mmCIF file of C-alpha atoms in Angstrom:
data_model
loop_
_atom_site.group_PDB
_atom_site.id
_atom_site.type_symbol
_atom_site.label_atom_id
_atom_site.label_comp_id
_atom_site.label_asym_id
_atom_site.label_seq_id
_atom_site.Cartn_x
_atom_site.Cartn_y
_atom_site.Cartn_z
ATOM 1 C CA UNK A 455 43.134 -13.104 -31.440
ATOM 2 C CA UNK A 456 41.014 -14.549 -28.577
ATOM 3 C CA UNK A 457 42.425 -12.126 -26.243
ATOM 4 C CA UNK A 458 42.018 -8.786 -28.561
ATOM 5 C CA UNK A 459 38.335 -10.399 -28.600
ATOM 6 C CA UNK A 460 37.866 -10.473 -25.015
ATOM 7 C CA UNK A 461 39.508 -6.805 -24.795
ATOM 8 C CA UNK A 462 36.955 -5.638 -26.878
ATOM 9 C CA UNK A 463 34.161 -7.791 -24.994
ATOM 10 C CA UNK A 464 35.324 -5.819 -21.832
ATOM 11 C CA UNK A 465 35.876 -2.435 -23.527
ATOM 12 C CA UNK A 466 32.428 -2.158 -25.084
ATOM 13 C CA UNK A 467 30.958 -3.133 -21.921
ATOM 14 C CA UNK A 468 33.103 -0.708 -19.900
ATOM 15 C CA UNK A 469 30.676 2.121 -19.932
ATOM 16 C CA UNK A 470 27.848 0.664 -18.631
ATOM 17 C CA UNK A 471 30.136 -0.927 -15.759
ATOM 18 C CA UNK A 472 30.955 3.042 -14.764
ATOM 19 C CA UNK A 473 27.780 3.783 -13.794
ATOM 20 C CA UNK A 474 26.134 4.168 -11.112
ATOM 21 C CA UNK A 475 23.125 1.609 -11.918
ATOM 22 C CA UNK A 476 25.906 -1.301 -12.749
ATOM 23 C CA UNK A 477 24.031 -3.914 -12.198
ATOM 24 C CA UNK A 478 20.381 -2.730 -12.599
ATOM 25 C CA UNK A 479 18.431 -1.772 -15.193
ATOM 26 C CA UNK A 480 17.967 1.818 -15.840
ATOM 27 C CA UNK A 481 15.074 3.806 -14.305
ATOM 28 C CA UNK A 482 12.648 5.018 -16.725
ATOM 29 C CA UNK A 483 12.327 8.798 -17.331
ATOM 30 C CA UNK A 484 9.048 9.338 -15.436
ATOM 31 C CA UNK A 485 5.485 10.691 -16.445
ATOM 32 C CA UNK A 486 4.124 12.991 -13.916
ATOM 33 C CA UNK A 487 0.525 13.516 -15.157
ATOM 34 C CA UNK A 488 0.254 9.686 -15.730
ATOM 35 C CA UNK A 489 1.596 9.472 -11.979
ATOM 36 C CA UNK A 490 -0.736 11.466 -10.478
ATOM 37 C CA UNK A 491 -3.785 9.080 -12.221
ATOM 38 C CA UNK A 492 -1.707 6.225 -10.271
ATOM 39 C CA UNK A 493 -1.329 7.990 -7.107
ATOM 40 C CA UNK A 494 -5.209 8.858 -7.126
ATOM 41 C CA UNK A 495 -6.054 5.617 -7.908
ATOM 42 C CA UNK A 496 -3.726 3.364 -5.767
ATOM 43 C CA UNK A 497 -2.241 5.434 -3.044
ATOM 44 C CA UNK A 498 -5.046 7.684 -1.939
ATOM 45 C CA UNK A 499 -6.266 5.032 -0.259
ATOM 46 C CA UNK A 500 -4.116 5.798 2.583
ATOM 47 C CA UNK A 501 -2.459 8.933 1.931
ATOM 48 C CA UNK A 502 -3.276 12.457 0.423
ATOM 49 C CA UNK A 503 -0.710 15.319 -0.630
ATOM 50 C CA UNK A 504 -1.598 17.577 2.629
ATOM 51 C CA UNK A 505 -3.321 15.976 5.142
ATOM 52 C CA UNK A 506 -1.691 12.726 7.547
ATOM 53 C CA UNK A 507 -4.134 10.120 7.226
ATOM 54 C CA UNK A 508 -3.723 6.380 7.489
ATOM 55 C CA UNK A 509 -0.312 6.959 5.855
ATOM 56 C CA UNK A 510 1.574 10.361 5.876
ATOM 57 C CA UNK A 511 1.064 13.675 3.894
ATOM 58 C CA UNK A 512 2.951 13.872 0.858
ATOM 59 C CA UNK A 513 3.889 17.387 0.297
ATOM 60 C CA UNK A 514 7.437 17.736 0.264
ATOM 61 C CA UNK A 515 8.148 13.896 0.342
ATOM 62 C CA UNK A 516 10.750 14.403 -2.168
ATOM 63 C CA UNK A 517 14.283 15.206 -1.051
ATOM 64 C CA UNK A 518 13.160 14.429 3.113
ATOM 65 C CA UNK A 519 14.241 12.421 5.362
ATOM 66 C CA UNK A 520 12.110 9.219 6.005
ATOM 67 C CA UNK A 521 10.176 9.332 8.840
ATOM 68 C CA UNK A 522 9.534 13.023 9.249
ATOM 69 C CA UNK A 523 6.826 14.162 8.137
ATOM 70 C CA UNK A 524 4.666 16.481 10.888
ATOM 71 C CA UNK A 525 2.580 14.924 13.211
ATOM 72 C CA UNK A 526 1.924 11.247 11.701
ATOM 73 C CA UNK A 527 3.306 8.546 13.877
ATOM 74 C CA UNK A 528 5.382 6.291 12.251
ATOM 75 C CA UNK A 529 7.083 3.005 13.132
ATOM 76 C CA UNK A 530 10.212 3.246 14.730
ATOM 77 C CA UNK A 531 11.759 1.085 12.095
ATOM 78 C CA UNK A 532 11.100 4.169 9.614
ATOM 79 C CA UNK A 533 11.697 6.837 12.097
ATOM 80 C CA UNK A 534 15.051 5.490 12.853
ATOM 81 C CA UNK A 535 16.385 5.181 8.790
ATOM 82 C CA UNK A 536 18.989 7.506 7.734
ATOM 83 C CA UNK A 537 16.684 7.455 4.442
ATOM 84 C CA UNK A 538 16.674 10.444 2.320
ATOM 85 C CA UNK A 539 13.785 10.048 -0.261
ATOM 86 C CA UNK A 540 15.170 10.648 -3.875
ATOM 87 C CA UNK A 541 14.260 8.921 -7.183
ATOM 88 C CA UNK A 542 16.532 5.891 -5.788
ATOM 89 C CA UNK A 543 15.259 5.636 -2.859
ATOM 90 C CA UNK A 544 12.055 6.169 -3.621
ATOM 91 C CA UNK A 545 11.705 3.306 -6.178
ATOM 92 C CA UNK A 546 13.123 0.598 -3.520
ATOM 93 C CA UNK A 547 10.614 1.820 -1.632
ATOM 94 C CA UNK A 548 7.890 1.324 -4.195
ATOM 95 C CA UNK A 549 9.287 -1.706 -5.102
ATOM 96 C CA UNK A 550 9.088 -3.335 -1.339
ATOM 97 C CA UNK A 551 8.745 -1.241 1.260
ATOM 98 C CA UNK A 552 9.368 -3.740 4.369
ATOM 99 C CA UNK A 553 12.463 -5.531 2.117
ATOM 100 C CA UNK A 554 13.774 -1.900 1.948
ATOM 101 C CA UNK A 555 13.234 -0.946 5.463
ATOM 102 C CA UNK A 556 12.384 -3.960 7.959
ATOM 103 C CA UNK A 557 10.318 -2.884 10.207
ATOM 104 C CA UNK A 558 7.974 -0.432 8.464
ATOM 105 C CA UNK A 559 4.428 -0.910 8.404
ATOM 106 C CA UNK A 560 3.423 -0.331 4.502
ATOM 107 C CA UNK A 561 2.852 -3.598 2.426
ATOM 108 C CA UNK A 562 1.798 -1.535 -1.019
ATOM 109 C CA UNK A 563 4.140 -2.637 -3.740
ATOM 110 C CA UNK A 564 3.925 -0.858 -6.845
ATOM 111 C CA UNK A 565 5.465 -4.239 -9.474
ATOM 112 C CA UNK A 566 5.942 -1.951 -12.371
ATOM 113 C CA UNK A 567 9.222 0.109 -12.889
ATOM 114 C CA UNK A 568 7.193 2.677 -15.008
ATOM 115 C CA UNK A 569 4.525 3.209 -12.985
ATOM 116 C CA UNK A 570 7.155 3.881 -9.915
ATOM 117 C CA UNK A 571 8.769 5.676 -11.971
ATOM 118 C CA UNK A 572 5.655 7.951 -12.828
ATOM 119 C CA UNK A 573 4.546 8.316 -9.278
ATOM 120 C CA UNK A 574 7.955 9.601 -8.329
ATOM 121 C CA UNK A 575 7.605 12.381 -10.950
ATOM 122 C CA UNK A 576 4.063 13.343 -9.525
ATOM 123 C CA UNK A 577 5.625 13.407 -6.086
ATOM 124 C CA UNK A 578 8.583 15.451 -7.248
ATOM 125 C CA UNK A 579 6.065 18.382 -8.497
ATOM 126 C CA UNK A 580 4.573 18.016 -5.094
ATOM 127 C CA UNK A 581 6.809 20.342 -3.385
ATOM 128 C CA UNK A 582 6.817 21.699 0.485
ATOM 129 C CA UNK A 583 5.154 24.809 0.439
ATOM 130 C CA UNK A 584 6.685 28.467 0.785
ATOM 131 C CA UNK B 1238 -7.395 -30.987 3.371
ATOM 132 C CA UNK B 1239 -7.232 -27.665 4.895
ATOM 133 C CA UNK B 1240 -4.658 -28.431 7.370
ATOM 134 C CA UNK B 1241 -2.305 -30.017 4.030
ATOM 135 C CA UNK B 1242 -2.788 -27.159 2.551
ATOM 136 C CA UNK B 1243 -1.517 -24.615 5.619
ATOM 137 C CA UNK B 1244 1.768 -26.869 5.580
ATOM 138 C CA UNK B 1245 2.479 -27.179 1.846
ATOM 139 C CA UNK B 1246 2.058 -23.584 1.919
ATOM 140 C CA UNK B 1247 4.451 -23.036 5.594
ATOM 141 C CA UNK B 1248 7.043 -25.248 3.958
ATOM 142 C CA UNK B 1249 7.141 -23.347 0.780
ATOM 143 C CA UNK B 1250 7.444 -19.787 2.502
ATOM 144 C CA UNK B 1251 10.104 -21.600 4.627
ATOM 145 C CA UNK B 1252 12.205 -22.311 1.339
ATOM 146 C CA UNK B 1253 11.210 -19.111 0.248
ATOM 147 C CA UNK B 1254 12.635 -16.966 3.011
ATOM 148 C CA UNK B 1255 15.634 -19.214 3.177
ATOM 149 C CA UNK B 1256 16.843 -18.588 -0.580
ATOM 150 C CA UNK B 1257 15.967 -15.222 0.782
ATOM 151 C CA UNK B 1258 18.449 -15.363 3.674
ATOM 152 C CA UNK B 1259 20.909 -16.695 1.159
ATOM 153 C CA UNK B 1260 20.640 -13.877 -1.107
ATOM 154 C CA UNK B 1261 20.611 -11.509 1.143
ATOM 155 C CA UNK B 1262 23.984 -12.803 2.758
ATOM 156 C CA UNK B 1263 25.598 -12.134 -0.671
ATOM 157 C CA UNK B 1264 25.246 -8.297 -0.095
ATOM 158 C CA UNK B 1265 25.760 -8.267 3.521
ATOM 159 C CA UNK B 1266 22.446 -7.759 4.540
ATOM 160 C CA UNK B 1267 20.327 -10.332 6.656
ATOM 161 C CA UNK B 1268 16.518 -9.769 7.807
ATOM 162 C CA UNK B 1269 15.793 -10.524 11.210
ATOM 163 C CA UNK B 1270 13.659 -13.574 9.234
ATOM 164 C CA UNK B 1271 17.469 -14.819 7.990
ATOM 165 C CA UNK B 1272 19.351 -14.028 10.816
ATOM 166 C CA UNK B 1273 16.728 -16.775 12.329
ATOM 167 C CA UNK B 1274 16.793 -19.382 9.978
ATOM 168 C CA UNK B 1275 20.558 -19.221 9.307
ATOM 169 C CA UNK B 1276 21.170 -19.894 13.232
ATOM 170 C CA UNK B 1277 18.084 -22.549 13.078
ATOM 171 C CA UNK B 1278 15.987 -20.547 15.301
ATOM 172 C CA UNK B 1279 12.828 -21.163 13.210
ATOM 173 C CA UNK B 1280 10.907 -19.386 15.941
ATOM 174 C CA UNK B 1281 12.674 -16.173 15.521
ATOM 175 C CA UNK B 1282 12.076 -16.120 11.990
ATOM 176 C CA UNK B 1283 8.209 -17.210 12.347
ATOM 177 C CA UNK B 1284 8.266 -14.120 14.486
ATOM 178 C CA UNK B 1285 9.035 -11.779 12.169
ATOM 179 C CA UNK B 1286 7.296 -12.593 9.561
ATOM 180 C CA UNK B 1287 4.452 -12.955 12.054
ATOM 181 C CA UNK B 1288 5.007 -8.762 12.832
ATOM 182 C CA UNK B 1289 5.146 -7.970 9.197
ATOM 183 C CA UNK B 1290 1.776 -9.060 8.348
ATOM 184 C CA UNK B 1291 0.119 -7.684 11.769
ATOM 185 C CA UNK B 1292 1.786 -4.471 10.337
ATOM 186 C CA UNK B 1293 0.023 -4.969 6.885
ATOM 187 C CA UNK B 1294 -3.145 -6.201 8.306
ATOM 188 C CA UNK B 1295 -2.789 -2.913 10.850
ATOM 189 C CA UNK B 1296 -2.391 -0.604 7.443
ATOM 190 C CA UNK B 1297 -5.705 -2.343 6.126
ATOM 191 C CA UNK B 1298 -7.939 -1.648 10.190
ATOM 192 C CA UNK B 1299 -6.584 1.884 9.400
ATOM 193 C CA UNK B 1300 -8.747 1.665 6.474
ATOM 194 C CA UNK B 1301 -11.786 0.370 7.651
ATOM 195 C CA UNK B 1302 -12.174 2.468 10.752
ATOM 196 C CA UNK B 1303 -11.641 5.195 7.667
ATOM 197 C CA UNK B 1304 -14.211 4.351 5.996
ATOM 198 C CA UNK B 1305 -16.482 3.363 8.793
ATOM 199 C CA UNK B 1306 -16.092 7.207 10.174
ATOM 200 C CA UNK B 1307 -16.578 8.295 6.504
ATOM 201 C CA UNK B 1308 -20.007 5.957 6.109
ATOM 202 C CA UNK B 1309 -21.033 7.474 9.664
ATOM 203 C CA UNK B 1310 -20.199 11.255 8.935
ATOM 204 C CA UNK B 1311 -22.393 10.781 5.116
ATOM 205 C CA UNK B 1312 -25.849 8.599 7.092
ATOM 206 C CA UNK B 1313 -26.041 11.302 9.527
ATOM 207 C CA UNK B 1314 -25.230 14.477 7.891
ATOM 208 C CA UNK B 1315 -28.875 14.709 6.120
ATOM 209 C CA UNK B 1316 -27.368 14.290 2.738
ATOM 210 C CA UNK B 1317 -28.138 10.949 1.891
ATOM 211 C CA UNK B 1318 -31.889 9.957 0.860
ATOM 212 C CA UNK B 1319 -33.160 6.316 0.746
ATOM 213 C CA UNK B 1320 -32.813 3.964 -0.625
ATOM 214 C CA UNK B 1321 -28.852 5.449 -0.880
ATOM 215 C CA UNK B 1322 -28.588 5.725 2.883
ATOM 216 C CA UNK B 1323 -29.773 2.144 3.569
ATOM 217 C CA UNK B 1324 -26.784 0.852 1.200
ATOM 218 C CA UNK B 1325 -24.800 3.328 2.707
ATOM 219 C CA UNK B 1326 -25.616 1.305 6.011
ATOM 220 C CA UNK B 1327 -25.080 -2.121 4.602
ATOM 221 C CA UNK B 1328 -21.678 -0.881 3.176
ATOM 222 C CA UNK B 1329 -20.859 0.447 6.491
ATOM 223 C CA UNK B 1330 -22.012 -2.663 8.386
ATOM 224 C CA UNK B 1331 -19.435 -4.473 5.777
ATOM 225 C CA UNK B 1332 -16.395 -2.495 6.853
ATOM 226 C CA UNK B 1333 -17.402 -3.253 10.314
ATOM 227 C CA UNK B 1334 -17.064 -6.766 10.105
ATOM 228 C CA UNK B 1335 -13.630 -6.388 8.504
ATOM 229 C CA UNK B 1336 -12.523 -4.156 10.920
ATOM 230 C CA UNK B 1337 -13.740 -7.039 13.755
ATOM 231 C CA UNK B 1338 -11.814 -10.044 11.567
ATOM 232 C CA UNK B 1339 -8.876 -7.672 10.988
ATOM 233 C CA UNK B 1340 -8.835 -7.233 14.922
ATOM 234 C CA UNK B 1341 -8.936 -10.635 15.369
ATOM 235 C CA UNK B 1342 -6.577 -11.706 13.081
ATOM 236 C CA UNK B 1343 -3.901 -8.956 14.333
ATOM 237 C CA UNK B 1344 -4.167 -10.446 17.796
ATOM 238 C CA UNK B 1345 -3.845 -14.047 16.692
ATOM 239 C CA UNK B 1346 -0.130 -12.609 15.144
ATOM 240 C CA UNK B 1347 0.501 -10.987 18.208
ATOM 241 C CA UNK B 1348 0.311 -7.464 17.210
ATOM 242 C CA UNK B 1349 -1.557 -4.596 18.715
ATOM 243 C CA UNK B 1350 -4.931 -3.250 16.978
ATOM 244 C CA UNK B 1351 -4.550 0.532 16.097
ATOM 245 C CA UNK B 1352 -7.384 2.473 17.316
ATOM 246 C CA UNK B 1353 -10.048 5.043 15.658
ATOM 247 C CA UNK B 1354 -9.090 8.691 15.145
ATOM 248 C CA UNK B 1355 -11.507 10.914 16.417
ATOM 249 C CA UNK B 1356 -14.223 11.666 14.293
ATOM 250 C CA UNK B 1357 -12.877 15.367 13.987
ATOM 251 C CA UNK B 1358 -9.778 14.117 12.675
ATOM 252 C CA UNK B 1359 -11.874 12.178 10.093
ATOM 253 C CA UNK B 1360 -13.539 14.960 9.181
ATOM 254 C CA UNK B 1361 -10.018 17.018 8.382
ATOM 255 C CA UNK B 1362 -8.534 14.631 6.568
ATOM 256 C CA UNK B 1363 -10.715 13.723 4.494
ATOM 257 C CA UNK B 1364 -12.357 16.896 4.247
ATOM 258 C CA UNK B 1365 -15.663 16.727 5.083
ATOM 259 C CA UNK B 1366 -15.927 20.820 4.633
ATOM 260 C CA UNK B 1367 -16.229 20.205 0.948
ATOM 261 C CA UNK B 1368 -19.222 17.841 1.022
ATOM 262 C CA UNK B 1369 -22.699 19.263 0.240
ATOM 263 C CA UNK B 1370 -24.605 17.295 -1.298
ATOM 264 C CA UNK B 1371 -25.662 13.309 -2.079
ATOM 265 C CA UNK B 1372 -23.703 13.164 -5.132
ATOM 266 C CA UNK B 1373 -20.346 14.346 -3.213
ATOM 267 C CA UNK B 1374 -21.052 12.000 -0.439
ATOM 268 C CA UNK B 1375 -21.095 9.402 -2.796
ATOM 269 C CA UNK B 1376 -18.250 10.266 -5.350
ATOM 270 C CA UNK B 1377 -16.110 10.465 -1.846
ATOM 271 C CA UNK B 1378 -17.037 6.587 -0.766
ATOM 272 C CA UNK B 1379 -16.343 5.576 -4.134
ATOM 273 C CA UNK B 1380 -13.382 7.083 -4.235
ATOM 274 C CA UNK B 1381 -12.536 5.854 -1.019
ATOM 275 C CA UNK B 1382 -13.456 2.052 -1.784
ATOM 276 C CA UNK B 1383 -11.456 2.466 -4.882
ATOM 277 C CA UNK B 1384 -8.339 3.248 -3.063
ATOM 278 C CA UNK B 1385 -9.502 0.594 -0.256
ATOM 279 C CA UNK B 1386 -9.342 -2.096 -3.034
ATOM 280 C CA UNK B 1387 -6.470 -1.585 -4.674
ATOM 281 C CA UNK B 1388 -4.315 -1.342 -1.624
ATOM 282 C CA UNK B 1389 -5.766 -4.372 -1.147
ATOM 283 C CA UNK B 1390 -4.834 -6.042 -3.894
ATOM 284 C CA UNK B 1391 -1.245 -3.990 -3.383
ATOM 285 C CA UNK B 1392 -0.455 -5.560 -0.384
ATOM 286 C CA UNK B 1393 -1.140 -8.858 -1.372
ATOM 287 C CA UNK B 1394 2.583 -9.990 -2.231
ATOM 288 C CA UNK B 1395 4.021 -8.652 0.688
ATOM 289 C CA UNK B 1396 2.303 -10.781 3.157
ATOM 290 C CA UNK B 1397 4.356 -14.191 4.235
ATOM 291 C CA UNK B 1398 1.395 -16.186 4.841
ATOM 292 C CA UNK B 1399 -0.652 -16.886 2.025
ATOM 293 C CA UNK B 1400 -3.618 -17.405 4.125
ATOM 294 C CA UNK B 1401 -3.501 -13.642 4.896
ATOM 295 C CA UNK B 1402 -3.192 -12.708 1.142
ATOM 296 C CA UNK B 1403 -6.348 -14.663 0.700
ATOM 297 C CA UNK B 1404 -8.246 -12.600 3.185
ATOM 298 C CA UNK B 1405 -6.416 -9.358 1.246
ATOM 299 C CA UNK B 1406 -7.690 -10.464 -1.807
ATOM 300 C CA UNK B 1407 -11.835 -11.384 -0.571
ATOM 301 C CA UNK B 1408 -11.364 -7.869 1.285
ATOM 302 C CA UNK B 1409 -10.665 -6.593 -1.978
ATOM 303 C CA UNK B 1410 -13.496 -8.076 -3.408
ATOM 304 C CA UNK B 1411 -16.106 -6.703 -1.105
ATOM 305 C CA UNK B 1412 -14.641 -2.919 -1.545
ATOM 306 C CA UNK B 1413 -15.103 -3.687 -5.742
ATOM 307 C CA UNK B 1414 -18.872 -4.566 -4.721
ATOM 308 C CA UNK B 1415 -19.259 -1.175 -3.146
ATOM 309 C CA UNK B 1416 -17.622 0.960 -6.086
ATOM 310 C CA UNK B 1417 -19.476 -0.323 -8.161
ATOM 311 C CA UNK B 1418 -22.895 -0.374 -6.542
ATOM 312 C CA UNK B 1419 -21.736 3.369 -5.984
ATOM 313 C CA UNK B 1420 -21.149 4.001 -9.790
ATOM 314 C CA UNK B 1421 -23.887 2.353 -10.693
ATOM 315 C CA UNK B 1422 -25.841 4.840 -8.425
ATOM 316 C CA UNK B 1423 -24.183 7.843 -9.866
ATOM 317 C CA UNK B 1424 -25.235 6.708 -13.364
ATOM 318 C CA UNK B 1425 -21.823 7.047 -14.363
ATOM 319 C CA UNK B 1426 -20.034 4.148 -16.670
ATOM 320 C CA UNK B 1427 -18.000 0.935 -15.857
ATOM 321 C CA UNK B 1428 -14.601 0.784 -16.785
ATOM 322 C CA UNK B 1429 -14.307 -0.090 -20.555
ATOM 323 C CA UNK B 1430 -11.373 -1.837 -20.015
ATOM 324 C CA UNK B 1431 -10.285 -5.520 -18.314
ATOM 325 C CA UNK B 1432 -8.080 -5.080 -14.962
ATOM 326 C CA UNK B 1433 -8.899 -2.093 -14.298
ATOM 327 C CA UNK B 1434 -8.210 -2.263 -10.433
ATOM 328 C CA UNK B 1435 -4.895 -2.703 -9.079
ATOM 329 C CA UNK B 1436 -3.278 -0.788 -12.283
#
């Protein structure tokens, strides 16, 4: 009896085990419009969609590789990544930027999974241009 | 009393980074910060955490020779009328005294000041071109001391020494001032709700 109990324990937890965010909580479905309020808000400060300023242009940030943007120096920690910014990656990022890559320069954390989440979606629409 | 304080808060980011280390050997990964304290090189880890927060506190001199160029372009490009221009002046004569402490503090850690742009570059980026009157100068500096405190207040839990997360956070403080003197001067409304910075 105890063991049926345990096979079912480990069968109805089976699916979650499979996938790829074992482990983590999922990431929430992000809201593009409420992203761009955040991004306008918290990380124009340093960085804009087309122009390098104290942090790199954005345009085309999704689906990159870290550290190559045009013309903005970065820090050779970043330069030297094999990162490819996706949703994934890009909510590590968010999350801690120098725990995710030592080395880098930004500090900005972005604490709330929704909020990444919603700046990822803004960044997504942001795409290189033609 | 100040000096107690700078140790109870070095011994707790010491326990901090170590649980750190710990973790972080789990998955395989060690910080250059673990790899020192794990072979009892607390030198090496002091280091590092050292050239993190000169790279933070490099971020933040970024944005005050920003907005310093920005304050400059707006007091001499005609726009500004007094008694706006003079607080444009105080609020530029602000950012210069961060930028000077934020110097300061970078060399203390070790780490090398990043320079100005050139004021041309200034005036791409943040384009200047778009400008034209008093009202756009000063929607642009509030928009930029917006963004100036919130990264602030963004980069506050990354930095390993508290001390440095203090200055973060009185930085943040002064850019608040200026956004809302600036709001104030655009006769347009405070924020209705609580926390509305850093969110």
């Amino acid at each position: 009896m105890m063991r049926l109990k345990t096979l079912a324990t480990v069968l109805a937890l089976a699916p979650s085990l499979l996938t790829p965010t074992a482990g983590h909580a999922a990431a929430p479905a992000g809201d593009p419009v409420h992203g761009q309020d955040i991004y306008e808000s918290r990380c124009s400060a340093c960085h804009s969609i087309d122009a390098n300023r104290v942090g790199p242009a954005h345009r085309g940030v999704y689906g990159r590789k870290a550290g190559s943007a045009p013309g903005y120096a970065y820090s050779p920690a970043l330069r030297a990544s094999r990162v490819i910014w996706t949703e994934a990656t890009l909510a590590r990022w968010l999350t801690n930027p120098q725990a995710f890559i030592p080395g880098s320069r930004m500090g900005f954390q972005v604490a709330e999974a929704q909020d990444r989440a919603d700046v990822i979606a803004y960044l997504k629409t942001q795409t290189a241009k033609k | 009393m100040h000096h107690k304080i700078t140790m109870n808060a070095g011994a707790l980011n010491a326990g901090l980074a170590r649980r750190e280390a710990l973790k972080a050997g789990g998955m395989g990964v060690l910080s250059v910060a673990a790899i020192g304290i794990l072979a009892g090189e607390p030198t090496m880890a002091k280091a590092a955490a050292s050239s993190a927060d000169a790279d933070i506190l490099n971020v933040a001199l970024g944005l005050e020779h920003e907005a310093i160029a920005a304050y400059q372009i707006g007091a001499e490009s005609g726009l500004l009328q007094k008694p706006v221009l003079d607080a444009a002046v105080l609020f530029q004569s602000h950012h210069k005294a961060h930028r000077d402490a934020l110097i300061a503090a970078i060399g203390k850690l070790g780490g090398t000041p990043v320079a100005a742009k050139s004021t041309s570059d200034y005036v791409a980026s943040l384009d200047i071109a778009s400008v034209k009157s008093q009202t756009d100068v000063l929607r642009l500096a509030r928009k930029l001391e917006r963004g100036a405190a919130n990264a602030y207040i963004g980069v506050i839990p990354s930095f390993k020494n508290v001390a440095y997360a203090q200055i973060s956070a009185r930085l943040a403080a002064d850019e608040t001032m200026h956004w809302t003197v600036l709001t104030q001067v655009l006769g347009d409304a405070l924020p209705t709700q609580a926390l509305s910075f850093g969110a």
